[in-house]
mmCIF file of C-alpha atoms in Angstrom:
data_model
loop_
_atom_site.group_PDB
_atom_site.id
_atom_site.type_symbol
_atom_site.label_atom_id
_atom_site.label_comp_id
_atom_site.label_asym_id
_atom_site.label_seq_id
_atom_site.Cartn_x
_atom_site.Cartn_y
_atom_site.Cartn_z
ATOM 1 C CA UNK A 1 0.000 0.000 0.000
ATOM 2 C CA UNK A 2 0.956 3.030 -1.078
ATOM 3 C CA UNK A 3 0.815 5.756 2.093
ATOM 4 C CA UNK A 4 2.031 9.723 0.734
ATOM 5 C CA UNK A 5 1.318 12.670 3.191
ATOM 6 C CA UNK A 6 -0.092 14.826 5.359
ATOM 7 C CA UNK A 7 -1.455 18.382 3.514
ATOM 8 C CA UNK A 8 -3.309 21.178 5.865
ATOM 9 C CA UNK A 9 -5.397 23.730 4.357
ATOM 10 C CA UNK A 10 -5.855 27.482 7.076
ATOM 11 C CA UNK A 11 -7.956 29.891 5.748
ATOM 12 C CA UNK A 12 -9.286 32.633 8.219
ATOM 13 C CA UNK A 13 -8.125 36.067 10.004
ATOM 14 C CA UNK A 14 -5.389 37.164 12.088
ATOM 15 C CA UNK A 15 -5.434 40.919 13.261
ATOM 16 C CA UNK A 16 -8.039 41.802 10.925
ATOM 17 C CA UNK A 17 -5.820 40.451 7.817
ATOM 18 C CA UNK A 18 -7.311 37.501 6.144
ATOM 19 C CA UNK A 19 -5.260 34.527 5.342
ATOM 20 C CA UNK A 20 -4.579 31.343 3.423
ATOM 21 C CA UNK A 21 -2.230 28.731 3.955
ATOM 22 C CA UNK A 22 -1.408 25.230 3.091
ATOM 23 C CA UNK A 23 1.011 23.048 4.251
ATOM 24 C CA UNK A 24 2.419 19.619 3.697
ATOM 25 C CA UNK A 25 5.113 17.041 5.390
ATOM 26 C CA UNK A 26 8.004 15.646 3.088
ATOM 27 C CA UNK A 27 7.367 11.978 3.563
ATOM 28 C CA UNK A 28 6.546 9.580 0.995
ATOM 29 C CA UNK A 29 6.357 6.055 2.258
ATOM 30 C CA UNK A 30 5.918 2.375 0.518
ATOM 31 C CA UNK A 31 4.898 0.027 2.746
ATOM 32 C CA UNK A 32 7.239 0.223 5.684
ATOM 33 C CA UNK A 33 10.260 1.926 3.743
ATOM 34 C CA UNK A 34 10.541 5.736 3.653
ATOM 35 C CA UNK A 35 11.253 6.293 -0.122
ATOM 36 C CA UNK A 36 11.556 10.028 0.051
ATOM 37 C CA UNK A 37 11.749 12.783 3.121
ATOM 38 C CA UNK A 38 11.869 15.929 1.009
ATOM 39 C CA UNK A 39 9.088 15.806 -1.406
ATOM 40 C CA UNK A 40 6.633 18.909 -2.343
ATOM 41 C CA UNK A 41 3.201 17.990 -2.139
ATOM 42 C CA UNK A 42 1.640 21.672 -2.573
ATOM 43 C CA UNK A 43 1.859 24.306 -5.002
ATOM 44 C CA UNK A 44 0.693 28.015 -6.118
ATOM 45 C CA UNK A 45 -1.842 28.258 -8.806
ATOM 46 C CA UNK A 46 -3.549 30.718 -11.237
ATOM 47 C CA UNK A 47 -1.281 33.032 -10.896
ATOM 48 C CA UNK A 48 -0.237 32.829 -7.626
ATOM 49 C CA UNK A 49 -4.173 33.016 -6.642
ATOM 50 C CA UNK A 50 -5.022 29.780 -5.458
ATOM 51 C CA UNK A 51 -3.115 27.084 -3.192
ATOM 52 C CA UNK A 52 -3.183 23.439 -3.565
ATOM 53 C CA UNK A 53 -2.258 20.011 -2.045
ATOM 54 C CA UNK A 54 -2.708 16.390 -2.886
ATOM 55 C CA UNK A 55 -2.503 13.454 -1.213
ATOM 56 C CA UNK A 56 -1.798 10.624 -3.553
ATOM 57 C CA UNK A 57 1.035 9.560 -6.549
ATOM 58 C CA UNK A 58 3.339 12.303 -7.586
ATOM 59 C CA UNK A 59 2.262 11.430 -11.748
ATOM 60 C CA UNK A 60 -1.468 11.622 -10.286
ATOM 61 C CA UNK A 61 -0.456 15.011 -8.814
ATOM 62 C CA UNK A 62 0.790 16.854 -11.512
ATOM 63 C CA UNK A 63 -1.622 15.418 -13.691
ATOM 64 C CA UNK A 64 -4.414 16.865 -11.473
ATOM 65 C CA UNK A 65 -2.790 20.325 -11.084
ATOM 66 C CA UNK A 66 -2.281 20.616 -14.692
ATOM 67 C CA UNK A 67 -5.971 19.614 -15.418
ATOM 68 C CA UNK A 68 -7.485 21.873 -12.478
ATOM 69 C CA UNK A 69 -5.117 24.753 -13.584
ATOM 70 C CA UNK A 70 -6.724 24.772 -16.973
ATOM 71 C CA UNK A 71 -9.921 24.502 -15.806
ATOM 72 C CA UNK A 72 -9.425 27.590 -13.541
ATOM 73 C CA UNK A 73 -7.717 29.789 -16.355
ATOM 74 C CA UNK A 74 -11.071 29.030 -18.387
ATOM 75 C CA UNK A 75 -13.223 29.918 -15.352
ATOM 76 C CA UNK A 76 -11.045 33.223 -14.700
ATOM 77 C CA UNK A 77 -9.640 32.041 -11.366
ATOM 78 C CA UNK A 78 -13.046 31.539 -9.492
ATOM 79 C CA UNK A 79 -12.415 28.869 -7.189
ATOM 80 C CA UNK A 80 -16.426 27.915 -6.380
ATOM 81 C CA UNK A 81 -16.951 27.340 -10.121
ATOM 82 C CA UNK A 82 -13.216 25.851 -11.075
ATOM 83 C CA UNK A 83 -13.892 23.397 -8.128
ATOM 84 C CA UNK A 84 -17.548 22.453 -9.867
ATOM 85 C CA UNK A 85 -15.918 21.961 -12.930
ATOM 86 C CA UNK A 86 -13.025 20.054 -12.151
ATOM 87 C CA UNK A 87 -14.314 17.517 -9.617
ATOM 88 C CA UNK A 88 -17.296 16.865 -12.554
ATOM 89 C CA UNK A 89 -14.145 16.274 -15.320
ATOM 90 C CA UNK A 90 -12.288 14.322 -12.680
ATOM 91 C CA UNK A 91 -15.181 12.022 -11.804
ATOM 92 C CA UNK A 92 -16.042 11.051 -15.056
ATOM 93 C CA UNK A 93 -12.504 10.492 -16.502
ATOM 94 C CA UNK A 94 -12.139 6.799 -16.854
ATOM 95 C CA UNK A 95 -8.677 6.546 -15.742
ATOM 96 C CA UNK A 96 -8.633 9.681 -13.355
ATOM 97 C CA UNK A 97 -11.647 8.745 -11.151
ATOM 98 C CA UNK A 98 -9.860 5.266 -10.154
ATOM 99 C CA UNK A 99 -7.213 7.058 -7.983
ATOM 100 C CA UNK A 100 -7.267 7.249 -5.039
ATOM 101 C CA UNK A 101 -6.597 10.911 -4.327
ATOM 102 C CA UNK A 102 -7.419 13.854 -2.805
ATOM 103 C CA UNK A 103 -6.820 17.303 -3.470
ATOM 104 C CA UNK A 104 -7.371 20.999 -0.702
ATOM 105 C CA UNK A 105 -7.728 23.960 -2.964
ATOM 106 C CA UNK A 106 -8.319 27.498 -1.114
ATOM 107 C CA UNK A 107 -8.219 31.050 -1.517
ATOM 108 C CA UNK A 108 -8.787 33.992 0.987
ATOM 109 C CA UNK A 109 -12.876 33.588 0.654
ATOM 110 C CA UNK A 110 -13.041 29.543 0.159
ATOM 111 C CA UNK A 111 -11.666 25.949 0.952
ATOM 112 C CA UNK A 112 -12.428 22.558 -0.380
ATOM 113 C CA UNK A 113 -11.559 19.192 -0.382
ATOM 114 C CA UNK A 114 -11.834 17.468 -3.490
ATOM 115 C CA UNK A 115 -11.947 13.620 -4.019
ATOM 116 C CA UNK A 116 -11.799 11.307 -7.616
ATOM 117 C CA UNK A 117 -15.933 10.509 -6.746
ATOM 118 C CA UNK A 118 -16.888 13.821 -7.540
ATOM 119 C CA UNK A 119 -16.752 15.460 -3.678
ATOM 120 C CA UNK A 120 -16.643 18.695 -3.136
ATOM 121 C CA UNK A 121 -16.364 19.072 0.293
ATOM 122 C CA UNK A 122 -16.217 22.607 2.385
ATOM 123 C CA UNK A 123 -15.165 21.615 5.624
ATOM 124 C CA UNK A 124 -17.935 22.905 8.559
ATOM 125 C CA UNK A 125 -15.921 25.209 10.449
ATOM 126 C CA UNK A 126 -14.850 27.033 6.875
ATOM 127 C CA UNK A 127 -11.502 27.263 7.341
ATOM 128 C CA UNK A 128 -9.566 23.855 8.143
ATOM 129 C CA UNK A 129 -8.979 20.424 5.906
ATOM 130 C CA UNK A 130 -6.470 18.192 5.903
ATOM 131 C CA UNK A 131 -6.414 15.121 3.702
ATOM 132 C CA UNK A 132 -3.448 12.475 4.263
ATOM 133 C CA UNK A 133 -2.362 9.888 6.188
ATOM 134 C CA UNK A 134 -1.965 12.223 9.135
ATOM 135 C CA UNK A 135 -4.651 14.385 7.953
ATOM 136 C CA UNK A 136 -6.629 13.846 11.273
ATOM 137 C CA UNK A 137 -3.811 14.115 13.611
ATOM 138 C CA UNK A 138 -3.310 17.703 12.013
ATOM 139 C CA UNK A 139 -6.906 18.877 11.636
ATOM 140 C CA UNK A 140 -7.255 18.028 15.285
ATOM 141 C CA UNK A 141 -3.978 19.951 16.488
ATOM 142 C CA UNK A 142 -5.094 22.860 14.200
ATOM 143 C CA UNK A 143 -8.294 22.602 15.814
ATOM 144 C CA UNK A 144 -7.339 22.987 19.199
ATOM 145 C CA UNK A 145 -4.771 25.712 18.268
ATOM 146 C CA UNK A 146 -7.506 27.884 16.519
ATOM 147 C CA UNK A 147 -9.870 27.493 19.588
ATOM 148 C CA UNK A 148 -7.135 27.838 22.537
ATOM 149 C CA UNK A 149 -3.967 29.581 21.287
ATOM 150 C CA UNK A 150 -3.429 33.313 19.661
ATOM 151 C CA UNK A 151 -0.366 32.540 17.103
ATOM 152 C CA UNK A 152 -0.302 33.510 13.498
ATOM 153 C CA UNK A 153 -1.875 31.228 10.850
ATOM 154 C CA UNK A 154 1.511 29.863 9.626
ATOM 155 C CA UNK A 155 2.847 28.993 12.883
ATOM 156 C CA UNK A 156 -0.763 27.494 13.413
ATOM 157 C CA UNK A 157 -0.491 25.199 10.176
ATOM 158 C CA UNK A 158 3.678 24.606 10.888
ATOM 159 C CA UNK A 159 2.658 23.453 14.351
ATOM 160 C CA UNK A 160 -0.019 21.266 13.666
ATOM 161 C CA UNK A 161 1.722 19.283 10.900
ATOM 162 C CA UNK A 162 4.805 19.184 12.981
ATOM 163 C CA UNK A 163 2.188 17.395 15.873
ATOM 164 C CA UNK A 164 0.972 15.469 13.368
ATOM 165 C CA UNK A 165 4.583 14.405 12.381
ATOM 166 C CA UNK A 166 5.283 13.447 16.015
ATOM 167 C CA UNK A 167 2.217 10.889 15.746
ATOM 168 C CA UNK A 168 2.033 9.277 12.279
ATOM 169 C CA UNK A 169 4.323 6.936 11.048
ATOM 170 C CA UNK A 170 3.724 8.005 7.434
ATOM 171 C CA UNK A 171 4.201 11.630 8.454
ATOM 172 C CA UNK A 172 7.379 13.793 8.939
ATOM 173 C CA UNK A 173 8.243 17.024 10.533
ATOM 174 C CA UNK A 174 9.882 18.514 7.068
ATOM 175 C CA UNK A 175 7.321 20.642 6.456
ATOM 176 C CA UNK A 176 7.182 22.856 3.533
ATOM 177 C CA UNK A 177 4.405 26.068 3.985
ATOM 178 C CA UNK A 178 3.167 28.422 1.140
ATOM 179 C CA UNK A 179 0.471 31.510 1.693
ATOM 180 C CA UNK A 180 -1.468 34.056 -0.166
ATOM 181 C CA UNK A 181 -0.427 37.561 0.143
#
């Protein structure tokens, strides 16, 4: 079995700024053998609009970004619609909807996790997702630091993967951030 990350998706305010930030470990496992401890699992796109992780096969990943990243250049970078779009293309594309993938796209206003059956998901709170194999180890330090701590959105999401690092065997604590400005 194939197990390949931990991503975090923050989107929400910090002294009346408004933020969004994903993060992701560096581990990529097979079976019990770590096969890689420095790989990039999110990425910037539509010009520098939208971020994005995935959970899943590096191949699958860029396949996905390239396919959502067209789909948002023909939908002029609105996220609600590009997500509508994509997850429709992905779910009835005969080879894409067999992965088993995931994908967190977010902006400042929105955040959604995206799945290969056509799921468009917007987590309850609004603002936190994690898909991975540590994604619940994460969501549930971000949680708690959201509710119970004052710290800045990064350190929030760098935290909470590095907790979820400490836990999961398929997670590490080389954690690589990116955030809308």
């Amino acid at each position: 079995m194939f197990e390949a990350t931990t991503i975090l998706g923050y989107k929400g305010e910090f002294e009346g700024k408004k933020y969004a930030i994903i993060g992701g470990d560096g581990q990529v496992t097979f079976g019990n053998c770590v096969l890689k401890n420095n790989a990039v699992k999110i990425r910037k796109l539509y010009n520098n609009k939208i971020l994005s992780g995935f959970a899943g096969s590096t191949a699958d990943a860029f396949t996905l970004f390239d396919m959502f990243e067209k789909i948002l250049e023909n939908k002029k970078g609105d996220l609600v619609r590009g997500v509508l779009d994509f997850s429709k293309a992905w779910r009835q594309d005969k080879y894409l909807r067999k992965l088993e993938a995931m994908m967190i796209v977010l902006d400042k206003e929105n955040i959604f996790i995206l799945s290969g059956n056509g799921d468009v998901v917007e987590p309850e709170d609004g603002k936190i997702a994690s898909i991975g194999s540590g994604g619940n180890y994460a969501i549930s330090a971000a949680r708690a630091l959201d509710r119970f701590a004052s710290i800045h959105p990064r350190d929030l999401v760098k935290n909470a993967l590095n907790i979820a690092g400490e836990i999961c065997i398929y997670t590490n604590t080389n954690i690589k951030i990116l955030e809308l400005e």
